[in-house]
Coordinates of C-alpha atoms in Angstrom, one line a residue:
Chain A
M1 CA 96.0 -64.6 -46.9
E2 CA 97.8 -64.4 -44.0
F3 CA 101.9 -62.9 -43.7
I4 CA 103.4 -66.3 -43.4
E5 CA 101.3 -67.7 -47.3
M6 CA 102.2 -65.8 -48.6
L7 CA 106.2 -65.3 -47.8
G8 CA 105.3 -68.8 -48.9
L9 CA 104.6 -67.6 -52.0
I10 CA 107.1 -65.4 -53.5
A11 CA 110.0 -68.2 -51.4
G12 CA 107.7 -69.8 -54.4
I13 CA 108.9 -66.9 -56.7
C14 CA 112.0 -66.9 -56.1
T15 CA 113.1 -70.8 -56.9
S16 CA 110.8 -71.6 -59.5
S17 CA 112.7 -68.3 -61.3
S18 CA 116.0 -70.0 -61.7
L19 CA 114.4 -71.9 -64.3
L20 CA 113.9 -69.1 -66.3
P21 CA 117.2 -68.0 -68.0
Q22 CA 117.7 -71.3 -69.1
L23 CA 113.7 -71.0 -71.2
I24 CA 115.1 -68.0 -72.8
K25 CA 117.3 -68.4 -73.2
T26 CA 116.5 -72.2 -75.3
V27 CA 113.3 -69.4 -77.5
K28 CA 116.5 -67.5 -78.0
T29 CA 118.8 -69.6 -79.5
K30 CA 116.8 -71.9 -80.7
E31 CA 119.5 -75.2 -79.7
A32 CA 118.6 -77.8 -77.0
Q33 CA 120.9 -80.9 -77.8
D34 CA 123.2 -79.4 -74.8
V35 CA 120.4 -79.2 -72.1
S36 CA 119.8 -82.5 -69.6
L37 CA 116.6 -84.5 -71.0
M38 CA 117.0 -86.1 -67.1
M39 CA 117.4 -83.3 -65.0
F40 CA 113.9 -81.6 -66.8
V41 CA 112.2 -85.2 -66.1
V42 CA 113.9 -85.9 -62.8
L43 CA 113.0 -82.0 -62.0
L44 CA 107.7 -82.5 -63.9
V45 CA 108.7 -85.0 -60.7
G46 CA 109.8 -84.4 -58.7
N47 CA 106.9 -81.1 -59.2
G48 CA 104.8 -83.8 -59.2
L49 CA 105.7 -85.2 -55.9
W50 CA 105.3 -81.5 -54.8
I51 CA 102.0 -80.7 -55.9
Y52 CA 100.5 -84.2 -54.8
Y53 CA 102.2 -83.7 -51.4
G54 CA 100.8 -79.4 -51.0
F55 CA 97.5 -80.8 -51.9
D56 CA 97.6 -83.9 -49.6
R57 CA 98.4 -81.0 -46.6
S58 CA 96.4 -78.7 -48.3
D59 CA 99.2 -76.1 -47.8
L60 CA 99.1 -73.2 -51.7
P61 CA 102.0 -72.0 -51.7
I62 CA 103.4 -75.6 -52.7
I63 CA 101.1 -75.9 -54.6
L64 CA 100.9 -72.5 -56.9
T65 CA 104.6 -72.5 -57.1
N66 CA 105.3 -76.1 -58.6
I67 CA 101.9 -75.8 -60.4
L68 CA 104.3 -72.9 -62.2
S69 CA 107.7 -74.9 -62.2
L70 CA 105.7 -77.2 -64.1
G71 CA 103.9 -75.1 -66.3
L72 CA 107.6 -74.2 -66.9
N73 CA 109.7 -77.7 -66.9
I74 CA 107.0 -78.8 -69.7
A75 CA 107.0 -75.6 -71.4
M76 CA 111.3 -76.5 -71.2
L77 CA 110.2 -80.0 -72.2
V78 CA 108.5 -78.8 -75.5
F79 CA 111.4 -76.6 -76.9
K80 CA 114.3 -80.1 -76.3
Y81 CA 111.5 -81.8 -78.4
K82 CA 111.3 -79.4 -81.2
Y83 CA 115.6 -78.7 -80.6
G84 CA 116.9 -81.6 -79.2
H85 CA 117.5 -83.0 -82.2
K86 CA 118.9 -82.1 -85.6
Chain B
M1 CA 107.9 -91.4 -40.8
E2 CA 104.7 -91.4 -42.0
F3 CA 103.9 -92.3 -45.9
I4 CA 103.4 -88.8 -47.5
E5 CA 107.1 -86.9 -45.4
M6 CA 108.7 -89.4 -47.1
L7 CA 107.0 -88.8 -50.4
G8 CA 107.9 -85.2 -49.3
L9 CA 111.5 -85.8 -49.1
I10 CA 112.4 -88.0 -52.0
A11 CA 110.1 -84.4 -53.5
G12 CA 112.7 -82.6 -52.7
I13 CA 115.9 -84.8 -53.5
C14 CA 114.2 -84.2 -57.2
T15 CA 114.0 -80.6 -57.3
S16 CA 117.2 -80.0 -55.5
S17 CA 119.4 -82.7 -57.4
S18 CA 118.4 -80.3 -60.6
L19 CA 121.3 -77.7 -58.7
L20 CA 123.9 -80.6 -58.9
P21 CA 124.4 -80.7 -63.1
Q22 CA 126.3 -76.3 -62.5
L23 CA 127.5 -77.3 -59.2
I24 CA 129.2 -80.6 -61.1
K25 CA 130.3 -78.7 -64.8
T26 CA 132.2 -75.4 -62.5
V27 CA 133.8 -77.5 -60.1
K28 CA 135.7 -79.6 -63.6
T29 CA 136.7 -76.6 -65.6
K30 CA 137.0 -74.3 -63.1
E31 CA 135.1 -71.2 -65.0
A32 CA 131.9 -69.3 -63.3
Q33 CA 132.9 -66.9 -65.6
D34 CA 129.0 -67.4 -67.6
V35 CA 127.0 -68.1 -64.6
S36 CA 124.7 -65.5 -63.3
L37 CA 125.3 -64.3 -59.5
M38 CA 121.5 -62.6 -59.8
M39 CA 120.6 -66.9 -60.4
F40 CA 121.9 -68.0 -57.4
V41 CA 121.1 -64.6 -55.5
V42 CA 117.5 -65.4 -56.0
L43 CA 117.8 -69.5 -55.1
L44 CA 119.4 -68.2 -51.8
V45 CA 117.3 -65.9 -50.9
G46 CA 113.9 -68.8 -51.9
N47 CA 115.3 -70.9 -49.9
G48 CA 116.2 -68.8 -46.9
L49 CA 111.6 -67.9 -46.8
W50 CA 111.3 -71.9 -47.3
I51 CA 113.3 -72.5 -44.1
Y52 CA 111.3 -69.8 -42.2
Y53 CA 108.1 -71.3 -44.6
G54 CA 108.8 -75.5 -43.3
F55 CA 109.9 -73.6 -39.6
D56 CA 106.8 -71.8 -39.3
R57 CA 104.5 -75.1 -40.3
S58 CA 106.6 -77.3 -38.4
D59 CA 107.4 -78.7 -42.0
L60 CA 110.0 -81.5 -42.2
P61 CA 110.1 -81.9 -46.1
I62 CA 110.2 -78.7 -47.1
I63 CA 112.8 -78.0 -44.1
L64 CA 115.1 -80.6 -44.9
T65 CA 115.4 -80.4 -48.9
N66 CA 115.8 -76.2 -47.9
I67 CA 119.0 -76.6 -45.9
L68 CA 120.6 -78.9 -49.0
S69 CA 120.0 -76.3 -51.6
L70 CA 120.5 -73.8 -49.4
G71 CA 124.3 -75.9 -48.9
L72 CA 124.5 -76.7 -53.1
N73 CA 124.0 -73.4 -53.8
I74 CA 126.1 -71.3 -51.2
A75 CA 129.3 -73.8 -52.4
M76 CA 128.6 -72.5 -56.5
L77 CA 128.3 -68.9 -54.8
V78 CA 131.7 -69.5 -53.3
F79 CA 132.8 -70.7 -56.4
K80 CA 131.9 -68.2 -58.9
Y81 CA 133.6 -66.2 -56.5
K82 CA 136.7 -68.3 -57.2
Y83 CA 136.2 -68.5 -60.7
G84 CA 134.1 -66.1 -61.8
H85 CA 137.1 -63.8 -62.6
K86 CA 139.5 -63.7 -65.0

């Protein structure tokens, strides 16, 4: 792996990991009523488009980090559905 | 501009805009004690690395969307400094 690809992957881990605090909080509290559904839907669309873009450009860091983000976002949407209404 | 570049820009707007709800909330409440400083520092490092990566790859959507995110993150850090302690 090239140096610049490794740098891209580190960049992706930094920006993807920003989703973790919300996910951990929701798992702990089992409450998701105050979480914005629209924000996670917009993020999901964004991740999907980045993955398409990454494949078009054959850009591995973009593909891998957006698949990671997509997974975290889908987990968040599942918790939103599960804990979002009483 | 190519179609795929426009798609990349839309992807970037989707993922960058996820920072806006927190920023708007902090501006409104003037409270930032509960906001994780570490999360925004990690995001800042990530955006910086993505911008470097984007220039190396001459990838305009990556450069532009990470400059946008970087600006929003710096604004958030200023508010954290201003409102984070009483």
